[in-house]
Tab-separated table of C-alpha atoms in Angstrom:
chain	number	residue	atom	x	y	z
A	1	MET	CA	67.702	117.218	130.811
A	2	ASN	CA	69.933	116.578	133.809
A	3	SER	CA	68.538	116.378	137.290
A	4	LEU	CA	69.310	119.219	139.673
A	5	GLN	CA	71.623	116.948	141.687
A	6	ASP	CA	73.534	115.952	138.528
A	7	ALA	CA	73.870	119.575	137.455
A	8	LEU	CA	75.137	120.613	140.911
A	9	TYR	CA	77.609	117.735	140.977
A	10	ASN	CA	78.929	118.517	137.481
A	11	TRP	CA	79.128	122.244	138.214
A	12	LEU	CA	80.989	121.713	141.492
A	13	THR	CA	83.424	119.261	139.904
A	14	ILE	CA	84.381	121.672	137.127
A	15	LYS	CA	84.371	124.666	139.505
A	16	VAL	CA	87.064	122.936	141.563
A	17	VAL	CA	89.099	122.487	138.364
A	18	CYS	CA	88.548	126.150	137.401
A	19	ASP	CA	89.635	127.356	140.813
A	20	ALA	CA	92.862	125.361	140.490
A	21	ARG	CA	93.396	126.328	136.817
A	22	PRO	CA	92.047	129.884	136.410
A	23	ASP	CA	93.575	130.315	132.935
A	24	ASP	CA	91.992	127.159	131.487
A	25	LEU	CA	89.442	128.376	128.937
A	26	ALA	CA	87.862	124.954	128.350
A	27	ALA	CA	87.260	124.485	132.081
A	28	LYS	CA	85.819	127.984	132.390
A	29	GLU	CA	83.460	127.458	129.448
A	30	THR	CA	82.278	124.156	130.921
A	31	ARG	CA	81.695	125.758	134.317
A	32	ASN	CA	79.712	128.549	132.651
A	33	PHE	CA	77.603	125.960	130.810
A	34	PHE	CA	76.626	124.283	134.082
A	35	GLU	CA	76.045	127.630	135.810
A	36	GLU	CA	73.632	128.556	133.013
A	37	MET	CA	71.882	125.202	133.366
A	38	LEU	CA	71.543	125.686	137.124
A	39	THR	CA	70.069	129.166	136.693
A	40	ALA	CA	67.917	128.769	133.591
A	41	GLU	CA	66.675	125.184	133.895
A	42	HIS	CA	66.734	124.584	137.640
A	43	HIS	CA	66.171	128.137	138.953
A	44	VAL	CA	69.100	127.947	141.369
A	45	SER	CA	70.756	131.045	142.821
A	46	LYS	CA	72.911	132.120	145.757
A	47	ILE	CA	75.187	129.084	145.743
A	48	GLU	CA	77.580	128.835	148.683
A	49	ILE	CA	80.210	126.155	149.158
A	50	THR	CA	81.955	125.020	152.314
A	51	THR	CA	84.231	122.039	152.856
A	52	ASP	CA	85.690	119.907	155.550
A	53	ASN	CA	88.212	117.088	155.293
A	54	VAL	CA	85.639	114.675	153.850
A	55	MET	CA	82.799	116.582	152.162
A	56	TYR	CA	81.768	119.561	150.066
A	57	PHE	CA	78.612	121.226	151.346
A	58	VAL	CA	76.544	123.241	148.893
A	59	SER	CA	73.819	125.612	150.049
A	60	TYR	CA	71.630	127.223	147.393
A	61	GLN	CA	68.375	128.983	146.743
A	62	HIS	CA	65.940	126.891	144.667
A	63	GLY	CA	62.933	129.023	143.906
A	64	GLU	CA	61.750	130.250	147.285
A	65	GLU	CA	63.507	127.527	149.286
A	66	THR	CA	67.037	127.306	150.657
A	67	LYS	CA	68.352	123.803	150.103
A	68	LYS	CA	71.534	121.923	150.856
A	69	ALA	CA	73.502	119.129	149.222
A	70	ARG	CA	76.718	117.383	150.117
A	71	TYR	CA	79.259	115.495	148.066
A	72	PRO	CA	82.321	113.466	149.063
A	73	ARG	CA	85.572	115.282	148.307
A	74	GLU	CA	86.995	112.207	146.581
A	75	LEU	CA	84.183	112.316	143.992
A	76	ILE	CA	84.310	116.069	143.429
A	77	GLU	CA	88.100	116.217	143.180
A	78	ILE	CA	88.512	113.178	140.912
A	79	MET	CA	88.799	115.251	137.731
A	80	LEU	CA	91.327	117.642	139.251
A	81	ASN	CA	93.337	114.707	140.603
A	82	GLN	CA	93.376	113.092	137.144
A	83	ILE	CA	94.602	116.338	135.590
A	84	ASN	CA	97.325	116.676	138.209
A	85	GLN	CA	98.445	113.046	137.803
A	86	GLU	CA	98.605	113.195	133.993
A	87	PRO	CA	99.043	116.852	133.038
A	88	ASN	CA	100.255	115.984	129.525
A	89	LYS	CA	96.755	114.653	128.726
A	90	TYR	CA	95.060	117.858	129.925
A	91	GLU	CA	96.819	120.776	128.347
A	92	ASP	CA	95.878	124.105	129.894
A	93	TYR	CA	94.345	126.296	127.205
A	94	PRO	CA	94.759	129.818	128.541
A	95	ILE	CA	92.267	132.607	128.166
A	96	GLU	CA	93.543	135.166	125.715
A	97	ASP	CA	93.009	138.879	126.281
């Protein structure tokens, strides 16, 4: 079982990819996997994300408490940057209707 911080980090990383590649089915499925983990295993809800030039700030409800986490942009955006630098290695598998 992943820690809550690991699950948030993984979810945010793939969410950034999904936002940039909305037709990528593999990215969407991975994001959904981590969203399910956050809700079912870690009891997280009401996730809100803000950013500045350096960090991603995540606010979320964990049980009865509102909590916050922050992650450097360079760590969160590393996967998206890799995809953008070598797109031939990361084919976009579109969602079919």
